[in-house]
């Protein structure tokens, strides 16, 4: 199997960085998320440099929802990243990680007044998604006697080749202001006393493996920039979102590199802004591309059963990695303690959750699997832990970071007590035992 540089096979075991995955599973227990810090850093640098080769005024905003662990946010923060946050919680985390407010964009199609008030209090920019939100933000900012800088999320109405559940820029999507209303939105913002439109934002979807939709998006964004400029808006930034995919199928899938992505968008962007005589910052919001391949989910085999198929029953399911169940997504799996053994059988790897759809990997050629083996699910760094749940009253597992010869817990595992602690006995049940 083609492995990325930070994953190797040594003496029959799968390694992440300098660490034996089997030893990590034994030390920290399973299930376990393990992330390689060096890979995080090199992914960030690769993306940043690809764009800055073309234009120096580029700002990366890490999409915090891909993996919101504070340790990861701190690493990206120290490397100069901003953050795309989609909730008040993510905003708190980004600020805690030391990301300066001016590099944070508060996104979302359904914010509460409390969300807006927090954005105003923390002096971050807001990407607006409706006329109602514009009015509400103007009121909230007025009460605080502040002027908030905003962008609108523009719906570029383009078809993107990805799973329908993660295509966000379709004309029918819930996100963004439709083309016909964009000018009205900026006009309305210009009339507000406590809101100042300074940017444009869009995000067309996720796990996109073709650069063409990004080129089209850049074209649309600079075209709309021209219309907005005519209204008298001074554009400080144009944010073209994230969405660049990664190759989850290591043998057959190819993904454009950040360099190819940059080559596809930058000429269009630069030509467009030159024509308009403007010099906005270019903002991009990668999530998956920075963290996706940095992480493995280690899970131990509880039992192997021959039934309709050969099932490998492991201790992690869609409670910890919902992507296969939710998006039919594919993750490579490796038997970490038999990493160079010949494939012998076709197995389906299933989790412990009480749902038929709790399948991590279907019909894979693997070496002979036995109880006690450790299976590594690759490319689990994006939308893995961050989408995990406590379904079936299963505490979420720990997250470990490795860096050189060191390893450490960056989030402890939960216990049933953690789950119990949020529950309350109802007053009318007090007399019950
Ligand atoms: C999810 C999201 C991103 C990141 O998407 P990736 O596919 O992980 O790069 C960027 N911007 C916005 C607004 C998002 O919702």
XYZ file of C-alpha atoms and ligand atoms in Angstrom:
448
model
C 0.000 0.000 0.000
C 1.255 3.520 -0.752
C 1.883 5.131 2.615
C 2.459 8.812 3.290
C 5.928 9.684 4.620
C 5.073 9.623 8.319
C 3.703 6.065 8.172
C 6.198 3.224 7.771
C 6.394 -0.514 8.331
C 9.252 -1.758 10.530
C 9.704 -5.334 11.722
C 6.152 -6.129 10.752
C 4.595 -3.285 12.725
C 3.026 -0.070 11.498
C 4.806 3.047 12.753
C 3.568 6.611 12.944
C 6.563 8.947 13.055
C 9.035 7.139 15.314
C 6.321 5.255 17.194
C 5.172 1.667 16.937
C 1.368 1.770 16.696
C 1.117 -1.528 18.584
C 3.181 -0.135 21.465
C 1.019 3.015 21.524
C -2.121 0.869 21.637
C -0.656 -1.098 24.557
C 0.507 1.995 26.429
C -2.542 4.216 26.044
C -5.237 1.587 25.433
C -7.673 1.317 22.566
C -9.549 2.805 20.857
C -7.031 5.598 20.378
C -6.524 8.505 18.009
C -2.829 9.196 17.304
C -1.678 12.337 15.472
C 1.795 13.149 14.161
C 2.821 16.729 14.929
C 5.564 16.826 12.307
C 3.040 15.886 9.637
C 0.674 18.640 10.836
C 3.497 21.135 10.515
C 4.644 19.993 7.088
C 1.070 19.943 5.742
C 0.590 23.523 6.906
C 3.868 24.731 5.413
C 3.177 23.014 2.115
C -0.221 24.681 1.755
C 0.980 28.094 2.903
C 4.023 28.148 0.640
C 2.092 26.938 -2.402
C -0.141 30.012 -2.269
C 2.459 32.540 -1.138
C 4.626 31.661 -4.138
C 2.031 33.522 -6.199
C 0.966 36.321 -3.847
C 2.441 37.358 -0.530
C -0.788 38.582 1.027
C -2.345 35.189 1.762
C -3.836 34.217 5.100
C -4.622 30.597 5.984
C -7.623 30.190 8.264
C -7.632 26.655 9.642
C -11.167 25.214 9.610
C -11.359 24.356 13.302
C -14.216 21.900 12.906
C -11.970 19.393 11.109
C -10.182 18.737 14.395
C -10.687 21.245 17.187
C -8.171 19.922 19.692
C -6.480 22.859 21.421
C -3.019 21.328 20.908
C -3.590 21.312 17.150
C -4.984 24.842 17.165
C -1.910 25.972 19.134
C 0.477 24.442 16.608
C -1.250 26.136 13.673
C -1.541 29.376 15.639
C 2.215 29.380 16.257
C 2.766 28.929 12.530
C 0.683 32.002 11.714
C -2.711 30.480 11.008
C -6.031 32.166 11.515
C -9.215 30.197 12.073
C -12.539 29.584 10.416
C -14.869 29.035 13.378
C -18.439 27.868 13.101
C -19.659 28.260 16.672
C -19.037 30.180 19.866
C -17.227 27.127 21.227
C -14.810 27.041 18.315
C -14.288 30.788 18.700
C -13.325 30.333 22.361
C -10.891 27.563 21.425
C -9.278 29.584 18.636
C -8.734 32.544 20.975
C -7.401 30.270 23.715
C -4.922 28.896 21.185
C -3.612 32.423 20.741
C -5.021 33.093 17.294
C -5.391 36.877 16.937
C -9.012 38.072 16.528
C -8.257 39.761 13.221
C -7.367 36.366 11.766
C -10.638 34.762 12.838
C -13.792 34.576 10.739
C -17.015 33.584 12.499
C -18.893 31.536 9.906
C -22.256 29.827 10.003
C -25.697 29.905 8.479
C -27.590 29.873 11.767
C -26.042 31.958 14.512
C -27.810 32.964 17.707
C -27.843 36.494 19.121
C -25.411 35.187 21.761
C -23.026 34.024 19.012
C -23.191 37.469 17.401
C -22.662 39.205 20.751
C -19.575 37.078 21.406
C -18.169 37.914 17.961
C -18.705 41.613 18.724
C -17.142 41.307 22.181
C -14.072 39.481 20.851
C -13.596 41.787 17.843
C -13.619 39.054 15.224
C -14.979 39.358 11.722
C -18.288 37.768 10.875
C -19.361 36.054 7.683
C -23.055 36.821 7.302
C -25.425 34.349 5.726
C -28.785 36.186 5.628
C -30.444 39.584 5.750
C -31.889 38.727 9.163
C -28.404 38.126 10.473
C -27.193 41.457 9.090
C -29.988 43.284 10.930
C -29.349 41.362 14.151
C -25.590 41.921 14.063
C -26.094 45.633 13.420
C -28.334 45.795 16.503
C -25.967 43.804 18.703
C -22.947 45.855 17.582
C -24.928 49.052 18.107
C -25.669 48.093 21.699
C -21.929 47.534 22.227
C -21.152 50.821 20.438
C -18.860 49.029 17.992
C -18.535 48.653 14.245
C -18.089 45.056 13.132
C -16.316 44.144 9.923
C -18.190 41.572 7.875
C -18.253 39.560 4.717
C -21.214 37.827 3.163
C -21.052 34.179 2.320
C -21.728 34.063 -1.375
C -23.418 31.100 -2.979
C -21.476 30.620 -6.218
C -24.082 28.091 -7.429
C -21.596 25.630 -8.821
C -21.799 21.911 -9.092
C -18.969 20.168 -7.291
C -17.931 16.549 -7.781
C -18.048 15.252 -4.207
C -20.492 13.450 -1.923
C -23.815 15.389 -2.004
C -23.778 15.745 1.783
C -20.547 17.739 1.656
C -21.226 19.848 -1.445
C -21.983 23.265 0.027
C -21.889 25.586 -2.971
C -24.786 24.201 -5.006
C -27.559 26.610 -5.959
C -29.842 24.503 -3.741
C -27.514 24.504 -0.707
C -28.580 26.029 2.616
C -25.388 28.119 2.664
C -24.798 31.576 1.315
C -26.542 34.481 -0.358
C -27.874 33.622 -3.841
C -26.340 35.476 -6.785
C -29.405 37.630 -7.392
C -29.353 39.062 -3.851
C -25.648 39.744 -3.350
C -25.671 43.398 -4.393
C -28.706 44.072 -2.237
C -26.947 42.466 0.705
C -23.871 44.695 0.370
C -26.069 47.763 -0.192
C -27.980 46.956 2.956
C -24.736 46.489 4.879
C -23.411 49.844 3.657
C -26.517 51.460 5.124
C -25.910 49.929 8.555
C -24.222 52.152 11.137
C -22.570 49.371 13.093
C -21.556 46.979 10.352
C -18.922 47.524 7.715
C -18.666 45.182 4.721
C -14.973 44.551 4.033
C -14.862 41.045 2.619
C -16.366 38.299 0.520
C -16.577 34.683 1.539
C -17.501 31.347 -0.004
C -16.856 27.664 0.554
C -17.956 25.250 -2.136
C -17.676 21.911 -0.375
C -15.300 19.325 0.982
C -13.125 16.445 -0.267
C -12.904 17.940 -3.768
C -10.366 16.059 -5.911
C -10.472 18.207 -9.007
C -9.107 21.753 -9.188
C -11.526 22.965 -11.829
C -14.341 23.925 -9.420
C -11.829 26.054 -7.481
C -10.808 27.895 -10.643
C -14.472 28.525 -11.389
C -15.017 29.766 -7.848
C -12.087 32.173 -8.100
C -13.541 33.479 -11.379
C -16.947 34.013 -9.809
C -15.499 35.669 -6.714
C -13.464 38.256 -8.648
C -16.413 38.921 -10.924
C -18.664 39.569 -7.939
C -15.860 41.625 -6.364
C -16.162 43.989 -9.328
C -19.903 44.409 -8.754
C -19.379 45.024 -5.065
C -16.598 47.513 -5.689
C -18.996 49.543 -7.853
C -21.273 49.877 -4.847
C -18.454 51.568 -2.960
C -17.272 48.651 -0.833
C -13.541 48.582 -0.088
C -12.582 44.920 -0.085
C -9.928 43.985 2.484
C -10.226 40.265 1.902
C -11.604 37.670 -0.473
C -12.046 34.287 1.186
C -12.422 31.339 -1.154
C -12.935 28.730 1.561
C -11.443 25.268 1.878
C -12.362 21.922 0.426
C -9.225 20.530 -1.203
C -9.459 16.747 -0.852
C -6.968 14.070 0.122
C -6.435 10.587 -1.370
C -8.215 8.205 1.005
C -7.766 5.280 -1.416
C -4.038 4.950 -1.395
C -3.725 2.719 -4.440
C -6.117 4.307 -6.861
C -6.957 7.851 -5.832
C -4.936 10.923 -6.727
C -5.520 14.298 -5.136
C -4.274 17.622 -6.462
C -1.363 18.933 -4.419
C -1.584 22.373 -2.802
C 0.778 23.510 -5.571
C -1.644 22.337 -8.245
C -4.495 23.968 -6.323
C -2.561 27.238 -6.142
C -1.684 27.039 -9.841
C -5.385 26.612 -10.630
C -6.705 29.565 -8.646
C -3.965 32.149 -8.323
C -3.649 33.299 -11.949
C -7.417 33.866 -12.104
C -7.456 35.632 -8.755
C -4.438 37.843 -9.561
C -5.683 38.776 -13.017
C -9.094 39.602 -11.549
C -7.873 41.891 -8.793
C -5.366 43.584 -11.080
C -8.150 44.423 -13.497
C -10.165 45.899 -10.659
C -7.174 47.741 -9.251
C -7.652 46.280 -5.767
C -5.262 44.426 -3.448
C -7.333 42.417 -1.005
C -5.833 39.702 1.177
C -6.574 36.231 -0.111
C -8.038 34.061 2.622
C -8.304 30.297 2.346
C -9.873 27.908 4.848
C -8.324 24.442 4.592
C -9.397 21.845 7.124
C -9.099 18.304 5.840
C -5.981 18.973 3.789
C -4.022 20.056 6.874
C -5.108 17.345 9.308
C -6.690 14.439 7.415
C -3.645 12.252 6.848
C -1.884 13.145 10.127
C -3.889 10.759 12.279
C -4.629 7.064 12.679
C -7.411 5.534 14.713
C -6.112 2.436 16.494
C -8.696 -0.144 17.402
C -8.353 -3.625 18.853
C -10.025 -6.757 17.544
C -12.513 -8.191 20.023
C -13.532 -11.161 17.905
C -13.562 -12.553 14.389
C -16.697 -14.246 13.111
C -17.511 -16.123 9.939
C -21.161 -15.499 9.093
C -22.618 -14.050 5.896
C -19.130 -12.545 5.589
C -15.986 -12.672 7.667
C -16.538 -9.981 10.248
C -13.772 -8.418 12.319
C -15.403 -6.910 15.415
C -13.294 -4.052 16.742
C -13.633 -1.646 19.686
C -14.150 1.547 17.630
C -17.252 2.209 15.582
C -19.171 5.122 14.158
C -19.268 6.598 17.636
C -15.613 7.525 16.997
C -15.442 7.697 13.197
C -18.768 8.401 11.551
C -17.516 9.209 8.054
C -18.004 5.727 6.555
C -21.555 5.493 7.923
C -22.489 9.086 7.126
C -20.776 9.749 3.801
C -19.979 6.222 2.552
C -16.384 7.267 2.838
C -13.432 4.965 2.465
C -10.533 4.617 4.908
C -7.612 2.258 4.406
C -7.121 -0.234 7.239
C -3.899 -2.015 8.209
C -3.405 -4.778 10.757
C -0.771 -2.857 12.702
C 0.891 -5.928 14.248
C 0.973 -7.810 10.912
C 1.734 -4.865 8.679
C 3.905 -6.727 6.202
C 2.037 -10.040 6.226
C 0.422 -11.293 3.026
C -3.299 -10.666 2.572
C -5.175 -13.933 3.097
C -8.877 -13.232 3.447
C -11.563 -10.706 2.706
C -12.835 -9.119 5.911
C -15.415 -6.515 6.868
C -14.353 -4.438 9.869
C -17.294 -3.566 12.094
C -17.637 -1.517 15.261
C -19.328 -2.236 18.595
C -22.346 0.021 18.020
C -25.855 -1.410 17.939
C -26.504 -0.404 14.317
C -26.204 -2.448 11.131
C -24.508 0.532 9.501
C -21.649 0.458 11.995
C -19.048 -0.632 9.443
C -15.605 0.950 9.290
C -14.328 -0.925 6.235
C -16.093 -3.365 3.894
C -14.584 -6.315 2.049
C -10.891 -5.696 2.572
C -8.055 -8.045 1.767
C -6.143 -8.458 5.022
C -3.725 -10.911 6.586
C -5.338 -13.516 8.840
C -6.981 -11.499 11.619
C -7.295 -12.777 15.192
C -8.679 -11.399 18.410
C -6.204 -9.088 20.100
C -4.813 -7.721 16.815
C -4.590 -3.952 16.454
C -6.140 -2.393 13.380
C -5.088 1.061 12.222
C -7.679 3.105 10.353
C -5.737 5.609 8.247
C -6.468 9.245 7.419
C -8.734 9.708 10.433
C -7.523 13.217 11.292
C -10.306 15.250 9.695
C -13.911 14.962 10.875
C -12.932 11.967 13.002
C -12.748 12.835 16.685
C -14.522 16.129 16.033
C -17.661 14.261 14.940
C -17.433 11.576 17.638
C -20.373 10.942 19.934
C -21.250 9.110 23.112
C -23.815 6.912 21.397
C -24.511 3.635 23.226
C -23.158 5.356 26.360
C -19.641 4.919 25.074
C -17.139 7.410 26.449
C -15.020 9.042 23.744
C -11.450 7.717 23.487
C -8.237 9.653 24.135
C -6.252 11.578 21.554
C -2.460 11.218 21.620
C 0.128 13.352 19.828
C 3.547 12.073 18.785
C 6.467 14.387 18.068
C 9.923 12.970 17.392
C 10.538 10.330 20.044
C 7.925 11.785 22.393
C 4.253 11.019 22.790
C 1.621 12.535 25.039
C -2.101 12.702 25.676
C -3.687 15.816 24.141
C -7.170 14.802 25.248
C -7.891 12.216 27.907
C -10.436 9.529 27.329
C -13.848 10.054 28.868
C -15.346 7.733 31.455
C -18.931 6.722 32.105
C -18.738 9.109 35.085
C -18.159 11.997 32.635
C -21.362 11.032 30.864
C -23.267 10.537 34.113
C -22.121 13.901 35.484
C -24.220 15.844 32.980
C -27.444 14.055 33.944
C -29.800 15.253 36.661
C -32.438 13.599 38.692
C -35.805 15.256 38.077
C -37.430 16.831 41.147
C -40.560 14.699 40.724
C -38.426 11.560 40.742
C -36.649 12.472 44.010
C -38.517 9.888 46.061
C -37.564 7.087 43.662
C -34.429 5.167 44.403
C -15.859 22.931 6.685
C -15.465 24.246 6.165
C -14.167 24.451 5.693
C -13.135 23.354 5.593
O -13.433 22.380 4.664
P -12.356 21.255 4.303
O -13.018 20.431 3.288
O -12.102 20.505 5.563
O -11.148 21.938 3.804
C -13.838 25.721 5.296
N -14.734 26.734 5.351
C -15.984 26.573 5.794
C -16.904 27.722 5.845
C -16.391 25.320 6.208
O -17.642 25.144 6.632
